[in-house]
PDB file of C-alpha atoms in Angstrom:
ATOM      1  CA  MET F 390      -0.255   0.005  -0.099  1.00  0.00           C
ATOM      2  CA  ASN F 391       3.268   2.057   0.283  1.00  0.00           C
ATOM      3  CA  VAL F 392       3.837   1.967  -3.245  1.00  0.00           C
ATOM      4  CA  VAL F 393       0.599   2.796  -4.423  1.00  0.00           C
ATOM      5  CA  MET F 394       0.343   5.860  -1.934  1.00  0.00           C
ATOM      6  CA  ASP F 395       3.856   6.774  -3.043  1.00  0.00           C
ATOM      7  CA  ILE F 396       2.976   6.581  -7.021  1.00  0.00           C
ATOM      8  CA  THR F 397      -0.576   8.905  -5.916  1.00  0.00           C
ATOM      9  CA  GLY F 398       1.828  11.322  -4.198  1.00  0.00           C
ATOM     10  CA  ARG F 399       4.437  11.275  -6.998  1.00  0.00           C
ATOM     11  CA  ASN F 400       0.687  12.066  -9.657  1.00  0.00           C
ATOM     12  CA  LEU F 401      -0.207  14.540  -7.290  1.00  0.00           C
ATOM     13  CA  ARG F 402       2.908  16.799  -6.776  1.00  0.00           C
ATOM     14  CA  LEU F 403       3.041  16.456 -11.071  1.00  0.00           C
ATOM     15  CA  TYR F 404      -0.078  17.846 -11.271  1.00  0.00           C
ATOM     16  CA  PHE F 405      -0.009  20.914  -8.474  1.00  0.00           C
ATOM     17  CA  ARG F 406       3.540  21.621  -9.840  1.00  0.00           C
ATOM     18  CA  ASP F 407       2.196  22.225 -13.169  1.00  0.00           C
ATOM     19  CA  ARG F 408       0.599  25.734 -12.583  1.00  0.00           C
ATOM     20  CA  LEU F 409      -0.773  26.364 -15.871  1.00  0.00           C
ATOM     21  CA  ASN F 410      -2.254  22.684 -16.033  1.00  0.00           C
ATOM     22  CA  VAL F 411      -3.859  23.612 -12.898  1.00  0.00           C
ATOM     23  CA  PHE F 412      -5.459  26.823 -14.689  1.00  0.00           C
ATOM     24  CA  PHE F 413      -6.741  25.176 -17.681  1.00  0.00           C
ATOM     25  CA  SER F 414      -8.440  22.387 -15.725  1.00  0.00           C
ATOM     26  CA  LEU F 415     -10.284  25.414 -14.256  1.00  0.00           C
ATOM     27  CA  LEU F 416     -10.860  27.488 -17.644  1.00  0.00           C
ATOM     28  CA  GLY F 417     -14.443  26.079 -18.105  1.00  0.00           C
ATOM     29  CA  ALA F 418     -15.567  27.140 -14.440  1.00  0.00           C
ATOM     30  CA  LEU F 419     -14.099  30.369 -15.152  1.00  0.00           C
ATOM     31  CA  VAL F 420     -15.478  31.062 -18.496  1.00  0.00           C
ATOM     32  CA  LEU F 421     -18.978  30.676 -16.838  1.00  0.00           C
ATOM     33  CA  PHE F 422     -17.882  33.091 -14.194  1.00  0.00           C
ATOM     34  CA  LEU F 423     -16.926  35.770 -16.208  1.00  0.00           C
ATOM     35  CA  LEU F 424     -19.838  35.162 -18.380  1.00  0.00           C
ATOM     36  CA  TYR F 425     -22.148  35.410 -15.802  1.00  0.00           C
ATOM     37  CA  THR F 426     -20.640  38.535 -13.585  1.00  0.00           C
ATOM     38  CA  LEU F 427     -19.922  40.289 -16.478  1.00  0.00           C
ATOM     39  CA  PHE F 428     -23.134  39.337 -19.419  1.00  0.00           C
ATOM     40  CA  LEU F 429     -25.338  36.804 -19.026  1.00  0.00           C
ATOM     41  CA  GLY F 430     -25.898  37.157 -14.966  1.00  0.00           C
ATOM     42  CA  ASN F 431     -27.706  40.700 -15.389  1.00  0.00           C
ATOM     43  CA  GLN F 432     -29.734  39.037 -18.227  1.00  0.00           C
ATOM     44  CA  GLN F 433     -30.997  36.216 -16.355  1.00  0.00           C
ATOM     45  CA  THR F 434     -31.678  38.575 -13.326  1.00  0.00           C
ATOM     46  CA  GLN F 435     -34.047  41.373 -15.446  1.00  0.00           C
ATOM     47  CA  GLY F 436     -35.432  38.343 -16.885  1.00  0.00           C
ATOM     48  CA  LEU F 437     -36.745  36.680 -13.859  1.00  0.00           C
ATOM     49  CA  ALA F 438     -37.250  39.721 -12.379  1.00  0.00           C
ATOM     50  CA  GLU F 439     -40.307  41.025 -15.352  1.00  0.00           C
ATOM     51  CA  SER F 440     -42.011  37.191 -14.598  1.00  0.00           C
ATOM     52  CA  PHE F 441     -41.895  37.944 -10.818  1.00  0.00           C
ATOM     53  CA  PRO F 442     -42.078  41.769 -10.498  1.00  0.00           C
ATOM     54  CA  GLN F 443     -43.325  40.977  -6.315  1.00  0.00           C
ATOM     55  CA  ALA F 444     -39.702  39.289  -5.989  1.00  0.00           C
ATOM     56  CA  ALA F 445     -36.798  41.861  -3.968  1.00  0.00           C
ATOM     57  CA  GLU F 446     -33.940  42.026  -7.069  1.00  0.00           C
ATOM     58  CA  GLU F 447     -31.401  40.764  -4.508  1.00  0.00           C
ATOM     59  CA  ASP F 448     -33.676  37.657  -3.902  1.00  0.00           C
ATOM     60  CA  ILE F 449     -33.634  37.095  -7.621  1.00  0.00           C
ATOM     61  CA  LYS F 450     -29.828  37.337  -8.203  1.00  0.00           C
ATOM     62  CA  GLY F 451     -29.020  35.069  -5.164  1.00  0.00           C
ATOM     63  CA  PHE F 452     -30.819  32.476  -7.022  1.00  0.00           C
ATOM     64  CA  VAL F 453     -29.123  33.094 -10.554  1.00  0.00           C
ATOM     65  CA  ASP F 454     -25.475  33.493  -8.395  1.00  0.00           C
ATOM     66  CA  ALA F 455     -26.507  30.162  -6.903  1.00  0.00           C
ATOM     67  CA  TRP F 456     -27.689  28.213  -9.737  1.00  0.00           C
ATOM     68  CA  MET F 457     -24.018  29.902 -11.619  1.00  0.00           C
ATOM     69  CA  PHE F 458     -21.906  28.310  -8.924  1.00  0.00           C
ATOM     70  CA  ALA F 459     -23.762  25.245  -9.013  1.00  0.00           C
ATOM     71  CA  GLY F 460     -22.754  24.933 -12.324  1.00  0.00           C
ATOM     72  CA  ILE F 461     -19.624  25.954 -11.558  1.00  0.00           C
ATOM     73  CA  VAL F 462     -19.136  23.543  -9.024  1.00  0.00           C
ATOM     74  CA  GLY F 463     -20.372  20.160 -11.192  1.00  0.00           C
ATOM     75  CA  ILE F 464     -18.015  21.254 -14.144  1.00  0.00           C
ATOM     76  CA  THR F 465     -15.177  21.944 -11.566  1.00  0.00           C
ATOM     77  CA  ALA F 466     -15.632  17.856 -10.635  1.00  0.00           C
ATOM     78  CA  ILE F 467     -15.266  16.683 -14.357  1.00  0.00           C
ATOM     79  CA  THR F 468     -12.534  18.971 -15.783  1.00  0.00           C
ATOM     80  CA  THR F 469     -10.573  18.288 -13.349  1.00  0.00           C
ATOM     81  CA  GLY F 470     -10.279  14.904 -13.293  1.00  0.00           C
ATOM     82  CA  LEU F 471      -9.564  15.326 -16.726  1.00  0.00           C
ATOM     83  CA  ALA F 472      -6.685  17.223 -15.918  1.00  0.00           C
ATOM     84  CA  ALA F 473      -5.421  14.895 -13.560  1.00  0.00           C
ATOM     85  CA  VAL F 474      -5.198  12.375 -16.189  1.00  0.00           C
ATOM     86  CA  ASN F 475      -2.125  14.261 -17.968  1.00  0.00           C
ATOM     87  CA  VAL F 476       0.233  12.092 -16.046  1.00  0.00           C
ATOM     88  CA  ILE F 477      -1.124   8.974 -17.546  1.00  0.00           C
ATOM     89  CA  VAL F 478      -0.357  10.500 -21.375  1.00  0.00           C
ATOM     90  CA  ASP F 479       2.912  12.200 -20.293  1.00  0.00           C
ATOM     91  CA  ASP F 480       4.578   8.667 -18.824  1.00  0.00           C
ATOM     92  CA  THR F 481       3.984   6.755 -22.298  1.00  0.00           C
ATOM     93  CA  ALA F 482       5.011   9.561 -24.862  1.00  0.00           C
ATOM     94  CA  THR F 483       8.489   9.597 -22.565  1.00  0.00           C
ATOM     95  CA  GLY F 484       8.039   6.176 -21.888  1.00  0.00           C
ATOM     96  CA  ARG F 485       8.341   6.364 -18.191  1.00  0.00           C
ATOM     97  CA  PHE F 486       6.303   3.420 -18.113  1.00  0.00           C
ATOM     98  CA  ARG F 487       9.630   0.947 -19.042  1.00  0.00           C
ATOM     99  CA  ASP F 488      11.312   2.454 -16.377  1.00  0.00           C
ATOM    100  CA  PHE F 489       8.653   1.697 -13.604  1.00  0.00           C
ATOM    101  CA  LEU F 490       8.914  -2.000 -14.956  1.00  0.00           C
ATOM    102  CA  VAL F 491      12.413  -2.320 -14.265  1.00  0.00           C
ATOM    103  CA  SER F 492      11.535  -1.411 -11.230  1.00  0.00           C
ATOM    104  CA  PRO F 493      10.107  -3.299  -7.735  1.00  0.00           C
ATOM    105  CA  ILE F 494       6.303  -1.946  -8.838  1.00  0.00           C
ATOM    106  CA  SER F 495       3.797  -4.158  -9.635  1.00  0.00           C
ATOM    107  CA  ARG F 496       1.199  -3.239 -12.758  1.00  0.00           C
ATOM    108  CA  GLY F 497      -1.429  -3.328 -10.525  1.00  0.00           C
ATOM    109  CA  GLN F 498       0.305  -0.988  -8.167  1.00  0.00           C
ATOM    110  CA  LEU F 499       0.844   1.507 -10.795  1.00  0.00           C
ATOM    111  CA  VAL F 500      -2.941   1.140 -12.425  1.00  0.00           C
ATOM    112  CA  LEU F 501      -4.090   1.572  -8.268  1.00  0.00           C
ATOM    113  CA  GLY F 502      -1.829   4.778  -7.840  1.00  0.00           C
ATOM    114  CA  TYR F 503      -3.435   6.495 -11.283  1.00  0.00           C
ATOM    115  CA  LEU F 504      -6.944   5.844 -10.407  1.00  0.00           C
ATOM    116  CA  LEU F 505      -6.315   7.075  -6.842  1.00  0.00           C
ATOM    117  CA  SER F 506      -4.302  10.168  -8.105  1.00  0.00           C
ATOM    118  CA  THR F 507      -7.357  11.020 -10.177  1.00  0.00           C
ATOM    119  CA  VAL F 508      -9.942  10.952  -7.790  1.00  0.00           C
ATOM    120  CA  ALA F 509      -7.826  12.642  -5.206  1.00  0.00           C
ATOM    121  CA  ILE F 510      -7.122  15.844  -7.467  1.00  0.00           C
ATOM    122  CA  ALA F 511     -10.902  16.002  -8.615  1.00  0.00           C
ATOM    123  CA  LEU F 512     -11.916  16.101  -4.961  1.00  0.00           C
ATOM    124  CA  ILE F 513      -9.004  18.967  -3.649  1.00  0.00           C
ATOM    125  CA  MET F 514     -10.046  21.086  -6.636  1.00  0.00           C
ATOM    126  CA  THR F 515     -13.837  20.558  -6.156  1.00  0.00           C
ATOM    127  CA  THR F 516     -14.069  21.072  -3.100  1.00  0.00           C
ATOM    128  CA  VAL F 517     -11.959  24.244  -2.896  1.00  0.00           C
ATOM    129  CA  VAL F 518     -14.434  25.672  -5.358  1.00  0.00           C
ATOM    130  CA  PHE F 519     -17.626  24.805  -3.507  1.00  0.00           C
ATOM    131  CA  ALA F 520     -15.805  26.513  -0.486  1.00  0.00           C
ATOM    132  CA  VAL F 521     -14.988  29.514  -2.160  1.00  0.00           C
ATOM    133  CA  SER F 522     -18.686  29.255  -3.663  1.00  0.00           C
ATOM    134  CA  LEU F 523     -20.420  29.109  -0.611  1.00  0.00           C
ATOM    135  CA  ALA F 524     -18.384  31.711   0.901  1.00  0.00           C
ATOM    136  CA  TYR F 525     -19.142  34.008  -2.353  1.00  0.00           C
ATOM    137  CA  LEU F 526     -23.040  33.478  -1.775  1.00  0.00           C
ATOM    138  CA  GLY F 527     -22.763  33.734   2.208  1.00  0.00           C
ATOM    139  CA  LEU F 528     -20.982  37.649   1.733  1.00  0.00           C
ATOM    140  CA  VAL F 529     -22.264  38.997  -1.488  1.00  0.00           C
ATOM    141  CA  ASP F 530     -25.994  38.002  -2.148  1.00  0.00           C
ATOM    142  CA  GLY F 531     -26.778  36.950   1.880  1.00  0.00           C
ATOM    143  CA  VAL F 532     -27.609  33.237   0.357  1.00  0.00           C
ATOM    144  CA  VAL F 533     -26.493  30.976   3.001  1.00  0.00           C
ATOM    145  CA  LEU F 534     -27.298  26.756   2.610  1.00  0.00           C
ATOM    146  CA  ALA F 535     -28.543  24.269   5.823  1.00  0.00           C
ATOM    147  CA  VAL F 536     -26.031  22.276   6.983  1.00  0.00           C
ATOM    148  CA  GLY F 537     -28.239  19.059   5.209  1.00  0.00           C
ATOM    149  CA  GLN F 538     -27.838  20.696   1.716  1.00  0.00           C
ATOM    150  CA  VAL F 539     -24.269  21.738   2.138  1.00  0.00           C
ATOM    151  CA  ALA F 540     -23.876  17.888   3.013  1.00  0.00           C
ATOM    152  CA  ARG F 541     -26.368  16.379   0.136  1.00  0.00           C
ATOM    153  CA  SER F 542     -24.128  18.903  -2.601  1.00  0.00           C
ATOM    154  CA  TYR F 543     -20.795  17.640  -1.366  1.00  0.00           C
ATOM    155  CA  GLY F 544     -21.593  14.132  -1.484  1.00  0.00           C
ATOM    156  CA  TYR F 545     -23.299  14.240  -5.144  1.00  0.00           C
ATOM    157  CA  LEU F 546     -19.949  16.282  -5.922  1.00  0.00           C
ATOM    158  CA  VAL F 547     -17.617  13.760  -4.241  1.00  0.00           C
ATOM    159  CA  LEU F 548     -19.764  10.842  -6.046  1.00  0.00           C
ATOM    160  CA  SER F 549     -19.439  12.844  -9.758  1.00  0.00           C
ATOM    161  CA  CYS F 550     -15.985  13.038  -8.701  1.00  0.00           C
ATOM    162  CA  VAL F 551     -15.161   9.583  -9.013  1.00  0.00           C
ATOM    163  CA  ALA F 552     -17.329   8.321 -11.453  1.00  0.00           C
ATOM    164  CA  PHE F 553     -15.955  11.632 -13.918  1.00  0.00           C
ATOM    165  CA  GLY F 554     -12.315  10.621 -12.593  1.00  0.00           C
ATOM    166  CA  ALA F 555     -13.117   6.999 -13.936  1.00  0.00           C
ATOM    167  CA  LEU F 556     -14.628   7.720 -17.072  1.00  0.00           C
ATOM    168  CA  SER F 557     -11.477  10.253 -17.741  1.00  0.00           C
ATOM    169  CA  CYS F 558      -8.679   7.449 -17.096  1.00  0.00           C
ATOM    170  CA  PHE F 559     -10.586   4.963 -19.454  1.00  0.00           C
ATOM    171  CA  VAL F 560     -11.160   7.975 -22.356  1.00  0.00           C
ATOM    172  CA  VAL F 561      -7.056   8.947 -21.435  1.00  0.00           C
ATOM    173  CA  THR F 562      -5.648   5.309 -22.627  1.00  0.00           C
ATOM    174  CA  PHE F 563      -6.704   5.284 -26.530  1.00  0.00           C
ATOM    175  CA  VAL F 564      -4.872   9.014 -26.201  1.00  0.00           C
ATOM    176  CA  ARG F 565      -1.044   8.391 -27.376  1.00  0.00           C
ATOM    177  CA  THR F 566       0.337  11.750 -27.422  1.00  0.00           C
ATOM    178  CA  PRO F 567       0.350  15.451 -25.302  1.00  0.00           C
ATOM    179  CA  GLY F 568      -1.433  16.943 -28.309  1.00  0.00           C
ATOM    180  CA  SER F 569      -3.844  14.592 -28.511  1.00  0.00           C
ATOM    181  CA  PHE F 570      -4.530  14.693 -25.108  1.00  0.00           C
ATOM    182  CA  ALA F 571      -4.419  18.881 -25.449  1.00  0.00           C
ATOM    183  CA  ALA F 572      -6.655  18.875 -28.569  1.00  0.00           C
ATOM    184  CA  LEU F 573      -9.446  16.306 -26.585  1.00  0.00           C
ATOM    185  CA  SER F 574      -8.866  18.585 -23.180  1.00  0.00           C
ATOM    186  CA  THR F 575     -10.075  22.043 -25.400  1.00  0.00           C
ATOM    187  CA  LEU F 576     -12.880  20.020 -26.855  1.00  0.00           C
ATOM    188  CA  VAL F 577     -14.568  18.711 -23.658  1.00  0.00           C
ATOM    189  CA  GLY F 578     -13.985  22.237 -21.875  1.00  0.00           C
ATOM    190  CA  THR F 579     -15.090  23.886 -25.239  1.00  0.00           C
ATOM    191  CA  ILE F 580     -18.618  22.073 -24.903  1.00  0.00           C
ATOM    192  CA  LEU F 581     -18.773  20.681 -20.870  1.00  0.00           C
ATOM    193  CA  GLY F 582     -20.601  23.966 -20.006  1.00  0.00           C
ATOM    194  CA  PHE F 583     -23.700  23.463 -23.107  1.00  0.00           C
ATOM    195  CA  ALA F 584     -23.813  19.750 -21.814  1.00  0.00           C
ATOM    196  CA  ALA F 585     -24.075  19.958 -18.574  1.00  0.00           C
ATOM    197  CA  GLY F 586     -26.185  23.283 -19.005  1.00  0.00           C
ATOM    198  CA  SER F 587     -24.110  25.354 -17.695  1.00  0.00           C
ATOM    199  CA  TYR F 588     -23.580  27.933 -20.203  1.00  0.00           C
ATOM    200  CA  ILE F 589     -27.090  28.762 -21.178  1.00  0.00           C
ATOM    201  CA  PRO F 590     -29.949  26.922 -19.514  1.00  0.00           C
ATOM    202  CA  VAL F 591     -31.356  24.031 -20.617  1.00  0.00           C
ATOM    203  CA  GLY F 592     -34.847  25.438 -21.132  1.00  0.00           C
ATOM    204  CA  ALA F 593     -33.584  27.545 -24.236  1.00  0.00           C
ATOM    205  CA  PHE F 594     -32.634  24.390 -26.126  1.00  0.00           C
ATOM    206  CA  PRO F 595     -35.051  23.190 -28.956  1.00  0.00           C
ATOM    207  CA  GLU F 596     -36.298  20.495 -27.216  1.00  0.00           C
ATOM    208  CA  GLY F 597     -34.889  17.490 -29.400  1.00  0.00           C
ATOM    209  CA  VAL F 598     -31.261  19.489 -27.721  1.00  0.00           C
ATOM    210  CA  ARG F 599     -32.812  19.744 -24.177  1.00  0.00           C
ATOM    211  CA  ASN F 600     -33.991  15.802 -24.598  1.00  0.00           C
ATOM    212  CA  PHE F 601     -30.525  14.841 -25.380  1.00  0.00           C
ATOM    213  CA  VAL F 602     -28.666  16.968 -23.195  1.00  0.00           C
ATOM    214  CA  SER F 603     -31.122  16.282 -20.016  1.00  0.00           C
ATOM    215  CA  ALA F 604     -30.163  12.261 -20.677  1.00  0.00           C
ATOM    216  CA  LEU F 605     -26.653  12.837 -20.665  1.00  0.00           C
ATOM    217  CA  PRO F 606     -24.933  12.651 -16.973  1.00  0.00           C
ATOM    218  CA  PHE F 607     -23.092  15.767 -17.050  1.00  0.00           C
ATOM    219  CA  MET F 608     -26.273  17.666 -17.120  1.00  0.00           C
ATOM    220  CA  GLN F 609     -28.074  15.055 -14.230  1.00  0.00           C
ATOM    221  CA  ALA F 610     -24.781  15.389 -12.635  1.00  0.00           C
ATOM    222  CA  SER F 611     -25.072  19.171 -12.306  1.00  0.00           C
ATOM    223  CA  MET F 612     -28.798  19.134 -11.659  1.00  0.00           C
ATOM    224  CA  VAL F 613     -28.752  17.154  -8.155  1.00  0.00           C
ATOM    225  CA  VAL F 614     -26.485  19.808  -7.045  1.00  0.00           C
ATOM    226  CA  ARG F 615     -28.619  22.723  -8.289  1.00  0.00           C
ATOM    227  CA  GLN F 616     -31.757  21.327  -7.418  1.00  0.00           C
ATOM    228  CA  GLU F 617     -29.759  21.964  -3.358  1.00  0.00           C
ATOM    229  CA  MET F 618     -28.053  24.879  -3.260  1.00  0.00           C
ATOM    230  CA  THR F 619     -30.718  26.862  -5.045  1.00  0.00           C
ATOM    231  CA  GLU F 620     -33.991  25.603  -3.238  1.00  0.00           C
ATOM    232  CA  GLY F 621     -33.738  28.522  -0.193  1.00  0.00           C
ATOM    233  CA  PRO F 622     -32.639  31.417  -2.922  1.00  0.00           C
ATOM    234  CA  MET F 623     -36.349  29.632  -5.216  1.00  0.00           C
ATOM    235  CA  ASP F 624     -38.244  29.965  -1.857  1.00  0.00           C
ATOM    236  CA  ALA F 625     -37.727  33.456  -1.848  1.00  0.00           C
ATOM    237  CA  VAL F 626     -38.483  34.205  -5.161  1.00  0.00           C
ATOM    238  CA  THR F 627     -41.817  32.807  -5.682  1.00  0.00           C
ATOM    239  CA  ASP F 628     -43.568  30.488  -3.268  1.00  0.00           C
ATOM    240  CA  GLN F 629     -46.307  29.667  -6.334  1.00  0.00           C
ATOM    241  CA  PRO F 630     -45.811  25.636  -7.148  1.00  0.00           C
ATOM    242  CA  GLY F 631     -47.093  26.444 -10.970  1.00  0.00           C
ATOM    243  CA  ALA F 632     -43.925  28.712 -11.292  1.00  0.00           C
ATOM    244  CA  VAL F 633     -41.473  27.277  -9.733  1.00  0.00           C
ATOM    245  CA  ALA F 634     -42.121  23.866 -11.420  1.00  0.00           C
ATOM    246  CA  GLU F 635     -41.468  26.401 -14.743  1.00  0.00           C
ATOM    247  CA  VAL F 636     -38.323  27.796 -13.291  1.00  0.00           C
ATOM    248  CA  GLU F 637     -37.250  24.475 -12.364  1.00  0.00           C
ATOM    249  CA  ARG F 638     -37.432  23.368 -15.718  1.00  0.00           C
ATOM    250  CA  LEU F 639     -36.007  26.150 -17.654  1.00  0.00           C
ATOM    251  CA  PHE F 640     -32.810  26.304 -15.463  1.00  0.00           C
ATOM    252  CA  GLY F 641     -32.272  22.302 -15.677  1.00  0.00           C
ATOM    253  CA  ILE F 642     -32.995  22.365 -11.570  1.00  0.00           C
ATOM    254  CA  THR F 643     -35.375  19.455 -13.142  1.00  0.00           C
ATOM    255  CA  ALA F 644     -34.489  17.633 -16.255  1.00  0.00           C
ATOM    256  CA  TYR F 645     -36.854  15.505 -18.608  1.00  0.00           C
ATOM    257  CA  VAL F 646     -36.015  13.409 -20.999  1.00  0.00           C
ATOM    258  CA  GLY F 647     -39.437  13.877 -23.078  1.00  0.00           C
ATOM    259  CA  ASP F 648     -42.611  13.568 -20.386  1.00  0.00           C
ATOM    260  CA  TRP F 649     -40.024  11.437 -17.878  1.00  0.00           C
ATOM    261  CA  ALA F 650     -38.860  13.529 -15.110  1.00  0.00           C
ATOM    262  CA  VAL F 651     -35.570  12.560 -14.388  1.00  0.00           C
ATOM    263  CA  PRO F 652     -35.364  11.340 -10.974  1.00  0.00           C
ATOM    264  CA  THR F 653     -32.334  11.945  -7.841  1.00  0.00           C
ATOM    265  CA  GLY F 654     -32.312   8.108  -7.466  1.00  0.00           C
ATOM    266  CA  TYR F 655     -31.809   7.223 -10.916  1.00  0.00           C
ATOM    267  CA  VAL F 656     -28.762   9.997 -11.299  1.00  0.00           C
ATOM    268  CA  LEU F 657     -27.613   8.587  -8.115  1.00  0.00           C
ATOM    269  CA  PHE F 658     -27.612   4.612  -9.781  1.00  0.00           C
ATOM    270  CA  VAL F 659     -25.892   6.236 -12.931  1.00  0.00           C
ATOM    271  CA  LEU F 660     -23.094   8.023 -11.230  1.00  0.00           C
ATOM    272  CA  ALA F 661     -22.427   4.770  -8.927  1.00  0.00           C
ATOM    273  CA  ALA F 662     -22.559   2.644 -11.695  1.00  0.00           C
ATOM    274  CA  MET F 663     -20.150   4.558 -14.354  1.00  0.00           C
ATOM    275  CA  VAL F 664     -17.649   4.405 -11.386  1.00  0.00           C
ATOM    276  CA  VAL F 665     -17.975   0.612 -11.109  1.00  0.00           C
ATOM    277  CA  VAL F 666     -17.938   0.091 -15.382  1.00  0.00           C
ATOM    278  CA  PHE F 667     -15.581   2.701 -16.250  1.00  0.00           C
ATOM    279  CA  SER F 668     -12.915   1.602 -12.725  1.00  0.00           C
ATOM    280  CA  VAL F 669     -12.700  -2.092 -14.406  1.00  0.00           C
ATOM    281  CA  LEU F 670     -12.772  -0.335 -17.565  1.00  0.00           C
ATOM    282  CA  ALA F 671      -9.380   2.005 -17.180  1.00  0.00           C
ATOM    283  CA  ALA F 672      -7.381  -0.021 -15.231  1.00  0.00           C
ATOM    284  CA  LEU F 673      -7.519  -3.245 -17.934  1.00  0.00           C
ATOM    285  CA  ARG F 674      -6.729  -0.467 -20.633  1.00  0.00           C
ATOM    286  CA  ILE F 675      -3.574   1.021 -18.319  1.00  0.00           C
ATOM    287  CA  ARG F 676      -2.856  -2.677 -17.704  1.00  0.00           C
ATOM    288  CA  SER F 677      -2.743  -3.353 -21.297  1.00  0.00           C
ATOM    289  CA  ARG F 678      -0.973  -0.090 -22.077  1.00  0.00           C
ATOM    290  CA  ILE F 679       2.193  -0.841 -19.556  1.00  0.00           C
ATOM    291  CA  ARG F 680       5.131  -2.682 -21.349  1.00  0.00           C
TER     292      ARG F 680
END
């Protein structure tokens, strides 16, 4: 086990030593933050103010910010895990796998080290971003989540980090060069905000696109976090059940594939299944690459 922890620690040091890689792993979240603080946030606030004239502007802004930060932490849980697996590509491209093979380290220990370091990096970065998000909401908007809401949100984020970290480990086994990995990271960072329904509310998409996005685990993982982080701010905007349901559907706080409402239990099952399936597939693929 000490060998596994040494490999995990080595991969953590490589990730945090490369400050440019750390920055780009947060690029999707930063883009979303800048888009909403500079442009889209005011549009969303004004649009909701017209629909709910009885609501105070600060309450509407608190709801929009809570929705935005739920998207930011959801994106961070995915992109940081992908950035963390860069070490697998580097070790392949530089031939370090051959160095490991002549040392007293088994393939199983190497694979476990890669998987653990990927999840650890995603957890550390997501925890920091989640803490900053809660601090911003409390200090700027006066939005304070209950202890239960914080605990459930963090639990969903932990499961997302593990699930998407396993998915990233599996996907990266098909990438051979740092150039290809950079292209993959850029592509994921560009489309993930749309796939998670974070750049634009999912309700603004055409019906076919909305159903497709709602069926993806990226959107569903963000949805369960949004439900916890926006519940209090939503109550301050309106208490009319019909209006609440409409806003939740528009902003991706609930998800529908056709007429089927995606339940929280289904989302947790999908994420747990991803952990098992992609961890096994990634372990098999990485073992086959070490030679």
